[in-house]
CSV table of C-alpha atoms in Angstrom, one decimal:
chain,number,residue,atom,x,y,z
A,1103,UNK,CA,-12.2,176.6,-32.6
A,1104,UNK,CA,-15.6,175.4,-31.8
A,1105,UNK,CA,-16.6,175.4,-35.5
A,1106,UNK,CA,-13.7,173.8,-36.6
A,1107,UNK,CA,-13.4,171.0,-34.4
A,1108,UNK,CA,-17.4,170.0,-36.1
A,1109,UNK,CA,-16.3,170.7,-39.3
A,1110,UNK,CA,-13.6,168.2,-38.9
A,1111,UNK,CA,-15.7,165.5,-37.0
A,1112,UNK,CA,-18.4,166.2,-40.0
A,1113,UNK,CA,-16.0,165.9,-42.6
A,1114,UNK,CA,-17.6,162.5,-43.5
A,1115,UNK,CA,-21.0,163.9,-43.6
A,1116,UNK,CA,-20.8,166.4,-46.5
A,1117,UNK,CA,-23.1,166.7,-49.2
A,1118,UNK,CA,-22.5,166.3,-52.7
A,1119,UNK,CA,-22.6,168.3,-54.6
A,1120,UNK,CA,-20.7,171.2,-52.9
A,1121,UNK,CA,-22.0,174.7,-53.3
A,1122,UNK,CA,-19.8,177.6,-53.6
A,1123,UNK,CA,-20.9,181.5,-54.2
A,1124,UNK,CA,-23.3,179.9,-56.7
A,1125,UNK,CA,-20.8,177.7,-58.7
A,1126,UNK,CA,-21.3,173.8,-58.5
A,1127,UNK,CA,-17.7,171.8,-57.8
A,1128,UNK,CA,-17.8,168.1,-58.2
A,1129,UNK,CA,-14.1,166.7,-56.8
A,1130,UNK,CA,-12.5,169.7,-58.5
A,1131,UNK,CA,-13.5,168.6,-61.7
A,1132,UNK,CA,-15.7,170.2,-64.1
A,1133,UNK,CA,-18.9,167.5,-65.1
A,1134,UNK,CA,-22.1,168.4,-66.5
A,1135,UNK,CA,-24.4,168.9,-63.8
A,1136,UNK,CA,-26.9,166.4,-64.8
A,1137,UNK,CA,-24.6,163.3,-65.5
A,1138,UNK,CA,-22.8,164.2,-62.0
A,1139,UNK,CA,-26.7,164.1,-60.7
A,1140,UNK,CA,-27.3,160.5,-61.8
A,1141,UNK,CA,-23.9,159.5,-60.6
A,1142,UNK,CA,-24.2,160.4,-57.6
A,1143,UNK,CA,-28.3,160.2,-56.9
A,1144,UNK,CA,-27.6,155.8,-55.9
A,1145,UNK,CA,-25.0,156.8,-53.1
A,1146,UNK,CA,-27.0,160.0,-51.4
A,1147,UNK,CA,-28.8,159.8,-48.5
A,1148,UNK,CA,-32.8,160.2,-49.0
A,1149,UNK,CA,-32.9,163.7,-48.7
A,1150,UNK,CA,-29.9,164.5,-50.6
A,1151,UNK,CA,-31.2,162.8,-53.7
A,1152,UNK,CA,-34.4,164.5,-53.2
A,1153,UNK,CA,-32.6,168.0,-53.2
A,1154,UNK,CA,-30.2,166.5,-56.2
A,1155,UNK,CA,-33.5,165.3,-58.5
A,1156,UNK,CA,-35.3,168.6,-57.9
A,1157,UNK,CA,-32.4,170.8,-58.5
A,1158,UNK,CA,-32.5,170.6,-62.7
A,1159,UNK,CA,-35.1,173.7,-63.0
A,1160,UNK,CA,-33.8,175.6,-59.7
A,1161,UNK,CA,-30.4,174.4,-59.1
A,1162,UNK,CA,-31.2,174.2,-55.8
A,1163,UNK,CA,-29.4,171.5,-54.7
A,1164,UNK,CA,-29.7,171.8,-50.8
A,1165,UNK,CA,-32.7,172.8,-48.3
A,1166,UNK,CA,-33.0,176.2,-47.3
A,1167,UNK,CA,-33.1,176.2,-43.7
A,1168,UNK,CA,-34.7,179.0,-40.5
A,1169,UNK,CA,-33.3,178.7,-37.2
A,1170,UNK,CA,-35.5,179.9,-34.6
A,1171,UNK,CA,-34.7,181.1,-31.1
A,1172,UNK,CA,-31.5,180.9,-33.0
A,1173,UNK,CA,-29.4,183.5,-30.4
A,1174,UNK,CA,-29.9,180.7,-27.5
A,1175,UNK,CA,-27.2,178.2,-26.9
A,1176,UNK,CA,-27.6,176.0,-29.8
A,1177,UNK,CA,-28.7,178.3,-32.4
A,1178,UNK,CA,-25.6,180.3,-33.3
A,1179,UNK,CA,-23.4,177.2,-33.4
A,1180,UNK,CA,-26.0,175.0,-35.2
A,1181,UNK,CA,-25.9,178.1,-38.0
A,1182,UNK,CA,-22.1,177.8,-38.1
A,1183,UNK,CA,-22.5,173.9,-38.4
A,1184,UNK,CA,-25.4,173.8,-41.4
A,1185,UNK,CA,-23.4,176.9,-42.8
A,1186,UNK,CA,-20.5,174.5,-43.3
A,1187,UNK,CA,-22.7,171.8,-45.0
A,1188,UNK,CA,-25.0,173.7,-47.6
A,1189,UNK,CA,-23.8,177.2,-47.9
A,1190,UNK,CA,-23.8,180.5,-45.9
A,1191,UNK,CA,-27.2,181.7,-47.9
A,1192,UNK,CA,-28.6,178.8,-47.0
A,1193,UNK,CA,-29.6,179.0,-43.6
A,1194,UNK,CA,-31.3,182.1,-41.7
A,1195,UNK,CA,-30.8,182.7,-37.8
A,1196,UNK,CA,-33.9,184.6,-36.3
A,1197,UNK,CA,-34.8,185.8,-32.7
A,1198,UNK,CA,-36.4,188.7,-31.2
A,1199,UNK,CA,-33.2,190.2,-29.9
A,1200,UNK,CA,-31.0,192.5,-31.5
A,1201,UNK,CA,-27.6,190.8,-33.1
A,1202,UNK,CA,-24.2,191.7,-32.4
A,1203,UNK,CA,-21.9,192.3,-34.8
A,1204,UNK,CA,-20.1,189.2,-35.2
A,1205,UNK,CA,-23.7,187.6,-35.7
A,1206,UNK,CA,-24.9,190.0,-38.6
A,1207,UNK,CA,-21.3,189.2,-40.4
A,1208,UNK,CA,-21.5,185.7,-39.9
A,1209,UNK,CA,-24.4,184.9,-42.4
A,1210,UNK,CA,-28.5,186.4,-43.0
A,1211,UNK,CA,-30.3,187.3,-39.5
A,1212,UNK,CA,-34.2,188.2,-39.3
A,1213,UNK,CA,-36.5,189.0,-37.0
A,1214,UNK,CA,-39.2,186.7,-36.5
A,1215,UNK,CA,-41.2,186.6,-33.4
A,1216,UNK,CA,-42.9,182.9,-32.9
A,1217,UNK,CA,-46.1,183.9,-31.7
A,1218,UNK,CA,-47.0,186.4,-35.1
A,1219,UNK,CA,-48.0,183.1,-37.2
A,1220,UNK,CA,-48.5,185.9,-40.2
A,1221,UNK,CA,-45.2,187.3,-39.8
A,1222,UNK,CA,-43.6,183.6,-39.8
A,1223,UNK,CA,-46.3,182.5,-42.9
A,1224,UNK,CA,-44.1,185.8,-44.9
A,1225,UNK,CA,-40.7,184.8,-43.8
A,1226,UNK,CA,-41.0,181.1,-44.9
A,1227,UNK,CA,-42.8,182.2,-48.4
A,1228,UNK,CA,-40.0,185.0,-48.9
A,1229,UNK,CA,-37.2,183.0,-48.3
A,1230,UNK,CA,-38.4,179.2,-49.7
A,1231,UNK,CA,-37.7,177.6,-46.5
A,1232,UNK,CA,-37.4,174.0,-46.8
A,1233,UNK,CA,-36.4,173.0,-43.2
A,1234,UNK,CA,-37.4,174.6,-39.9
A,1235,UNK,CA,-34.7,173.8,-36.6
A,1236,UNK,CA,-37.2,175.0,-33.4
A,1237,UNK,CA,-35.2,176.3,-30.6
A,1238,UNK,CA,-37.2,178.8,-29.1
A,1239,UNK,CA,-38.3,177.8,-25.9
A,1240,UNK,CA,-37.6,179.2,-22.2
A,1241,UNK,CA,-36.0,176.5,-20.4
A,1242,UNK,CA,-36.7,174.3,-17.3
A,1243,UNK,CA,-35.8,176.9,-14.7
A,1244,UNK,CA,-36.9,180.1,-15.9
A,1245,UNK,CA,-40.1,178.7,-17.0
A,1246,UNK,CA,-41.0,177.5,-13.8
A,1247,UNK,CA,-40.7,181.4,-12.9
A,1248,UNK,CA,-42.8,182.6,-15.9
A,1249,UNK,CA,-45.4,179.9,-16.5
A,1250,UNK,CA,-48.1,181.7,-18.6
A,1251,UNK,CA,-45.5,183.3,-20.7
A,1252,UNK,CA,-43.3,179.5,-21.1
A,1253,UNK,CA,-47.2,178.1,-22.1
A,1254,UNK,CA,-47.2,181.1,-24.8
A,1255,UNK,CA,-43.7,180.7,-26.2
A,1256,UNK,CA,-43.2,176.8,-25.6
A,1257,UNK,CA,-46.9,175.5,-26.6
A,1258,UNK,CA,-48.3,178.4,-28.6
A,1259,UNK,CA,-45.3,178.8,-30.5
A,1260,UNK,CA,-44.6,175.4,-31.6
A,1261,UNK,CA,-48.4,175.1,-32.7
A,1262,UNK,CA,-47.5,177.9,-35.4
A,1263,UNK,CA,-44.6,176.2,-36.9
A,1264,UNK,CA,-46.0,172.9,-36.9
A,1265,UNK,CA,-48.7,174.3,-38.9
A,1266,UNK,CA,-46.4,176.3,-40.9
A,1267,UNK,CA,-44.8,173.0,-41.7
A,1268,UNK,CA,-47.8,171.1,-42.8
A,1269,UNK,CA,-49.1,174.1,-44.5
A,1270,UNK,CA,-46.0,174.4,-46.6
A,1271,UNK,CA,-44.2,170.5,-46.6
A,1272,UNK,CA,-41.7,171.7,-44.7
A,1273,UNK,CA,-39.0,169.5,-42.4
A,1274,UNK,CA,-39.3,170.2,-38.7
A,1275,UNK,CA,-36.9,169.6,-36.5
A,1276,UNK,CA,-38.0,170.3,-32.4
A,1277,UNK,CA,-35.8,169.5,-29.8
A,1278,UNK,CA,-37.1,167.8,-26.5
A,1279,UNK,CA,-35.6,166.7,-23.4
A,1280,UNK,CA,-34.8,164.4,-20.3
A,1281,UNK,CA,-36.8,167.3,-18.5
A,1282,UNK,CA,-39.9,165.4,-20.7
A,1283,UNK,CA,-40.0,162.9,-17.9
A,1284,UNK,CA,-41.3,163.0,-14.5
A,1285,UNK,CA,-40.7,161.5,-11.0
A,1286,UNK,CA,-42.6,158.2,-12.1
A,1287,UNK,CA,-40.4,157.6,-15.0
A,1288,UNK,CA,-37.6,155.0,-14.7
A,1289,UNK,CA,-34.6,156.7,-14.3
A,1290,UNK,CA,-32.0,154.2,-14.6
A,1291,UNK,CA,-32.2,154.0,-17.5
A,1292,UNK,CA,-34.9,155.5,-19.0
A,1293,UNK,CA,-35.9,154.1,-22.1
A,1294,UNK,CA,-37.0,155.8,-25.2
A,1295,UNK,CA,-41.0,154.9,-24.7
A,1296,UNK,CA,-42.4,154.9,-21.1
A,1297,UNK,CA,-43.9,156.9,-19.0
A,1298,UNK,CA,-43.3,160.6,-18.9
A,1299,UNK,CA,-45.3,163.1,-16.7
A,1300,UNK,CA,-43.2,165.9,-16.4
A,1301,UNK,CA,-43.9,168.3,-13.3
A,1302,UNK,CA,-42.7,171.6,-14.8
A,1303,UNK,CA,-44.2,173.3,-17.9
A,1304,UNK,CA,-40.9,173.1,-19.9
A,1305,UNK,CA,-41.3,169.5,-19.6
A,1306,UNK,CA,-45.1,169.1,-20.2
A,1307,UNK,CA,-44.7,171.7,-23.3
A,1308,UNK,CA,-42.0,169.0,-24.8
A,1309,UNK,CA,-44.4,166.2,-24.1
A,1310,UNK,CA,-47.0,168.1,-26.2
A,1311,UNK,CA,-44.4,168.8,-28.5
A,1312,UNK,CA,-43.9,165.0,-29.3
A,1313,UNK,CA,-47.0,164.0,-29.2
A,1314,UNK,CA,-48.6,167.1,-31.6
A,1315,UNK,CA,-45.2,166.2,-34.0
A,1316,UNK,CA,-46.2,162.5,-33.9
A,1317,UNK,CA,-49.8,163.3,-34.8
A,1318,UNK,CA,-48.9,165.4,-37.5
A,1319,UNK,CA,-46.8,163.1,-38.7
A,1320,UNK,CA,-49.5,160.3,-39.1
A,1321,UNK,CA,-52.5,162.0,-39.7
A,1322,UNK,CA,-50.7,164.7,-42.1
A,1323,UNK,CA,-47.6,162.8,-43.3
A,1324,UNK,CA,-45.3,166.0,-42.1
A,1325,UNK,CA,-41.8,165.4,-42.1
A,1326,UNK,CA,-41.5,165.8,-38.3
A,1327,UNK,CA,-38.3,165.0,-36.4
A,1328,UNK,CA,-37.5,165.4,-32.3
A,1329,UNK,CA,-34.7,163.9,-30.1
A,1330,UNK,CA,-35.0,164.2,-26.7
A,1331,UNK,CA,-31.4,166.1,-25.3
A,1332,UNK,CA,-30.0,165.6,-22.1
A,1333,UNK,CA,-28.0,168.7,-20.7
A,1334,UNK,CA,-26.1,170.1,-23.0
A,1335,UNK,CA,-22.7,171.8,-22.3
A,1336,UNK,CA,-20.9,174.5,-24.1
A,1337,UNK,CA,-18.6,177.3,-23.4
A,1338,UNK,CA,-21.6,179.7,-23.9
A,1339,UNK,CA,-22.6,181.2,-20.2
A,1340,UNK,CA,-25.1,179.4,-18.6
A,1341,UNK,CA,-28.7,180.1,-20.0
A,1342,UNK,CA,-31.2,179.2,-16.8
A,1343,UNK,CA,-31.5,175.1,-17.4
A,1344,UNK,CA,-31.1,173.0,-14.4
A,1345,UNK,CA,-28.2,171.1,-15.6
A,1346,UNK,CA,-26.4,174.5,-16.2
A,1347,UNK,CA,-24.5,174.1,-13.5
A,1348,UNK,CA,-22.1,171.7,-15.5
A,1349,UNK,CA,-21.7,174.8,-17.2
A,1350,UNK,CA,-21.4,177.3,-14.5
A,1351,UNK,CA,-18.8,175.8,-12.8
A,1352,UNK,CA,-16.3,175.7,-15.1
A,1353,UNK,CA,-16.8,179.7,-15.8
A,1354,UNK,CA,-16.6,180.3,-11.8
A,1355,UNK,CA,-14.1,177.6,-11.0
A,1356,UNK,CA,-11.6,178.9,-13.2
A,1357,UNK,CA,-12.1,182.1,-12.5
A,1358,UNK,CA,-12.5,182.1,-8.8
A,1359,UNK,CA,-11.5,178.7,-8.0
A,1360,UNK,CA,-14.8,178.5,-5.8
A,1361,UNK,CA,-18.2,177.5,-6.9
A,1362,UNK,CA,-21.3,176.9,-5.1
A,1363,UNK,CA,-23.6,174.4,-6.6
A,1364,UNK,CA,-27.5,174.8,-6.2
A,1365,UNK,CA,-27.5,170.3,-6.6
A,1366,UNK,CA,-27.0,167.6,-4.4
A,1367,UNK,CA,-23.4,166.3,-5.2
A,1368,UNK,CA,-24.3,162.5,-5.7
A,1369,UNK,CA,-27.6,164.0,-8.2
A,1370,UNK,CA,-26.5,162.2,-11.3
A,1371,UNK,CA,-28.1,163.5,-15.3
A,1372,UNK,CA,-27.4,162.5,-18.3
A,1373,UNK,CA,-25.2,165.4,-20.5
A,1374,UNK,CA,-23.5,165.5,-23.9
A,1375,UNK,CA,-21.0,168.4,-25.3
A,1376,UNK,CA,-22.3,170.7,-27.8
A,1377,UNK,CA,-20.5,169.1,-31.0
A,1378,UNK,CA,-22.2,165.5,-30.3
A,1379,UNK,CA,-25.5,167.4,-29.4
A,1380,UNK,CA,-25.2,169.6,-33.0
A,1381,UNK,CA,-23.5,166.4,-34.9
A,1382,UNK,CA,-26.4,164.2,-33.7
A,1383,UNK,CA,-29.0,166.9,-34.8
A,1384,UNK,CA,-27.4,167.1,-38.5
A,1385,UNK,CA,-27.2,163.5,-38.7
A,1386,UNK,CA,-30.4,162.7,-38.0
A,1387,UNK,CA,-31.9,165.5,-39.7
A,1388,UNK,CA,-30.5,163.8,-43.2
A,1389,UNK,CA,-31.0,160.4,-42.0
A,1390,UNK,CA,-33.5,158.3,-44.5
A,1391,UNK,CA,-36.5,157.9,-43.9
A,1392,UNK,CA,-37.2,154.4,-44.0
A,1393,UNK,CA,-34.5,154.0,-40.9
A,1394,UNK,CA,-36.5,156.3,-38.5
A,1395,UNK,CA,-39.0,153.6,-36.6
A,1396,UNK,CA,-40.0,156.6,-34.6
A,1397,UNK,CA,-40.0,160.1,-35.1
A,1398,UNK,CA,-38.8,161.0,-31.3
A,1399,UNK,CA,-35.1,159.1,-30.0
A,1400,UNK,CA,-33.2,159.5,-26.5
A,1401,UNK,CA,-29.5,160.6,-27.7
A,1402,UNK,CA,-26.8,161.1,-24.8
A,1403,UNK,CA,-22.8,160.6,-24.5
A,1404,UNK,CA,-22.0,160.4,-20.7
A,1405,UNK,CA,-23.9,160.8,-17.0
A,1406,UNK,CA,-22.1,162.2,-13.9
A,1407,UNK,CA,-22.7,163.8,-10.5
A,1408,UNK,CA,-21.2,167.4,-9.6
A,1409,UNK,CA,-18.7,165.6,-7.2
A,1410,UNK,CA,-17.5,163.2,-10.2
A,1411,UNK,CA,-17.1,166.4,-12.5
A,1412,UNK,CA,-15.4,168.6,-9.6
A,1413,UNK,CA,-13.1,165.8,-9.0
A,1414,UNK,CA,-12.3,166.2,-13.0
A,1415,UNK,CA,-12.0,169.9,-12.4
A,1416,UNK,CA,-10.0,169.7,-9.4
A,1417,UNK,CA,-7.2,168.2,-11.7
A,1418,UNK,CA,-6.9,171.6,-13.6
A,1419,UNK,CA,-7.6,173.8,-10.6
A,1420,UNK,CA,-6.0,172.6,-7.6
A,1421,UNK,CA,-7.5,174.5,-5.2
A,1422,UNK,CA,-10.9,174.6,-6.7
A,1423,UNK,CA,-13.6,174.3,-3.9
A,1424,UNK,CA,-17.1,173.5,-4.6
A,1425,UNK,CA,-19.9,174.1,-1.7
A,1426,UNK,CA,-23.3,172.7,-1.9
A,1427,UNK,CA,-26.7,174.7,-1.6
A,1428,UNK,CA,-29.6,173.1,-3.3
A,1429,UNK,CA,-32.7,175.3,-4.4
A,1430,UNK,CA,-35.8,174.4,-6.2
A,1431,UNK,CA,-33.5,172.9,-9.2
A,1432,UNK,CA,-33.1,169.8,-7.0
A,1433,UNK,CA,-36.6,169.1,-6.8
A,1434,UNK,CA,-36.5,169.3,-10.5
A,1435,UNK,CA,-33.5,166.9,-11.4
A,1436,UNK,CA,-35.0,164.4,-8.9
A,1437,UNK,CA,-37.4,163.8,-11.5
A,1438,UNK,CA,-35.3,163.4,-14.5
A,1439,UNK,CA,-33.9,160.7,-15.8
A,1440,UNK,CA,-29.6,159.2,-14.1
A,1441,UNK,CA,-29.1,156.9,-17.1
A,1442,UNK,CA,-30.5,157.7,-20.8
A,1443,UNK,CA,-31.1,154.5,-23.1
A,1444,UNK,CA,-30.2,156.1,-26.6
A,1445,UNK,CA,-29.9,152.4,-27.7
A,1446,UNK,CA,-32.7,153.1,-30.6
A,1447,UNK,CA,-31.0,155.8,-31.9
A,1448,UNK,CA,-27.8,153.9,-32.3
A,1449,UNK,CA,-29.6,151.1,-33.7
A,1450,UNK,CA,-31.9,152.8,-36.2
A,1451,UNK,CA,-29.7,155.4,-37.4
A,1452,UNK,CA,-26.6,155.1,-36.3
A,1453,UNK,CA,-25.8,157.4,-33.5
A,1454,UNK,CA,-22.5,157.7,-31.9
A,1455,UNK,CA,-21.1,160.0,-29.7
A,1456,UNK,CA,-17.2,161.2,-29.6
A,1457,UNK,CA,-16.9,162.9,-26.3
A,1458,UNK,CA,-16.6,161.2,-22.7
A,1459,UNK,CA,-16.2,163.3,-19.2
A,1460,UNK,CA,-12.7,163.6,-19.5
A,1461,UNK,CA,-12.3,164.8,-23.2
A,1462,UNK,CA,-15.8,167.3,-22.2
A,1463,UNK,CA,-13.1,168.8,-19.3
A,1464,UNK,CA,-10.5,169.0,-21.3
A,1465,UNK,CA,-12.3,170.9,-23.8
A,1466,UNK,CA,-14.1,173.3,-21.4
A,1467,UNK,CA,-10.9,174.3,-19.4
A,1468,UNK,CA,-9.6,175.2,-22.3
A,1469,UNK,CA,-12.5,176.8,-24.3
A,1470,UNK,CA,-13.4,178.7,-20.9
A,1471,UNK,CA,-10.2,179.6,-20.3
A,1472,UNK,CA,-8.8,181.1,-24.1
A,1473,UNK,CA,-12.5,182.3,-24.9
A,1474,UNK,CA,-13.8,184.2,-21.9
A,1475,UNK,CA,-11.0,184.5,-18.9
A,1476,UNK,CA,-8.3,185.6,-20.7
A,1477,UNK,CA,-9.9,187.8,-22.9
A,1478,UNK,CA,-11.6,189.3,-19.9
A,1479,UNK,CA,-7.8,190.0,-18.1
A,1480,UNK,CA,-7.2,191.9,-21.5
């Protein structure tokens, strides 16, 4: 459902030419691939003509793409999304933990452990990988719990593929975060350039991140791309991120009708649902070059408190009550940004989001509910 609700929203967003087991389809019609090149090469995006004009020897008409950390909460849906755009083939999912199933079917999996800069160097030479999407990281919570091993995965780690980037003119994509700035940030709004100093490693390892990406960028010309999420919500369990309780409740709310949240109910973050979070990533992945002014945006949809989205909840469970217990996540969201200014990003390259508070409800209720409740009563 997930899948084909971004599939849908993309529709617009497709790349010509479409590949197919192989075969090359241009509007159902039969054309010689090179006069359907020039045709088309004027109305492409930059990096679709560049994929178009190199594809005569190779035929390799879209980028080759390695998702890493890809069994986290974006990675598996990003796969599905890029999947849909240049190919099943065309994009590897990686982690260190062993697939399911439903993962191995879905399209090519590898192990590739972040830290072995050797083992990443073979991957990226065996497979031609022309893009890199960055996920591995251990998020805001949890890394506060494991700080040497969150410096090893979130610093150490992005070193190697930045360098595997540059080594190998790559595309990077890394994602940052509101968690990049601190407690003497603005925070209503907080605009794209300001001050930052983060107080938790997952923050200061993004900040590094942007800044390392950015250096690379000018000193190196690497193709290096970051926007800075806010929480992002899906109907994938919650992974350990302080704004994961706009995640958890839903999955105890409707199951239990109770839910006790570790926040203040008046602390207000910025979120987004998973399809503008993945939509935004694609489109500014194959956004021209000569829009980006900066290589790092904002991008959001919506703020709220936990007493704004209980009282959205409470419309689909009745007698859903919500108790309030804040732990050492408060101390953290006090820092981050209430209000995100993503006004660059809709200026620059056009950002848009689709999804408000009440369509995000609508479509967690239901997503929750179908997906993991009643298959759980089966």
């Amino acid at each position: 459902m997930l899948l084909r609700r971004v599939s849908t929203a993309l529709g617009a967003c497709l790349t010509r030419p479409q590949v197919a087991r192989g075969s090359t389809v241009f509007d159902d019609a039969l054309v010689p691939l090179a006069a359907v090149q020039q045709q088309h090469l004027a109305s492409c995006t930059a990096p679709q003509r560049r994929w178009l004009s190199s594809s005569s020897g190779s035929r390799k008409t879209h980028p080759k793409i390695l998702i890493t950390g890809g069994l986290g909460q974006l990675g598996v849906e990003c796969a599905k999304l890029l999947r849909s755009q240049y190919g099943e083939e065309s994009v590897i999912l990686s982690d260190i933990i062993k697939p399911s199933d439903e993962i191995l079917n879905s399209g090519p999996y590898i192990f590739a452990d972040i830290l072995d800069f050797k083992g990443l160097q073979k991957i990226v030479v065996d497979h031609r990988v022309d893009w890199i999407i960055h996920f591995s990281a251990l998020l805001s919570a949890i890394g506060e719990q494991n700080v040497p091993l969150a410096v090893r995965v979130n610093i150490e780690g992005m070193h190697n593929v930045l360098e595997l980037a540059k080594q190998y003119k790559m595309r990077i994509f890394v994602p940052s975060t509101i968690g990049a700035f601190g407690p003497d940030s603005p925070r209503s709004p907080t605009p794209n350039v300001t001050i930052q100093r983060p107080r938790t490693i997952y923050g200061v390892s993004k900040v590094h991140a942007e800044l390392m990406g950015e250096y690379y960028h000018h000193k190196f010309g690497l193709d290096f791309r970051c926007l800075r999420f806010p929480g992002v919500i899906s109907s994938d369990p919650p992974g350990g991120g302080t704004t994961d309780y706009a995640v958890a409740i839903f999955f105890e709310g409707l199951k239990t009708g109770k839910y006790q949240c570790y926040l203040k109910p008046d602390t207000r973050l910025p979120m987004m649902y998973i399809e503008d979070c993945l939509r935004s990533l694609l489109e500014f992945m194959t956004a021209p070059e000569d829009k980006l002014k900066r290589r790092v945006y904002n991008v959001t949809a919506m703020s709220f408190t936990p007493e704004e989205l209980v009282e959205k909840l409470s419309k689909y469970v009745p007698e859903l009550h919500v108790s309030y217990r804040p732990d050492s996540r408060q101390l953290i969201a006090d820092s981050w940004p209430q209000i995100f200014d993503d006004s660059e990003a809709r200026q620059d390259w056009g950002w848009q989001h689709n999804y408000d508070l009440d369509k995000l409800v609508d479509l967690m209720v239901r997503d929750v509910t179908e997906n993991y409740i009643n298959k759980a009563s089966q």
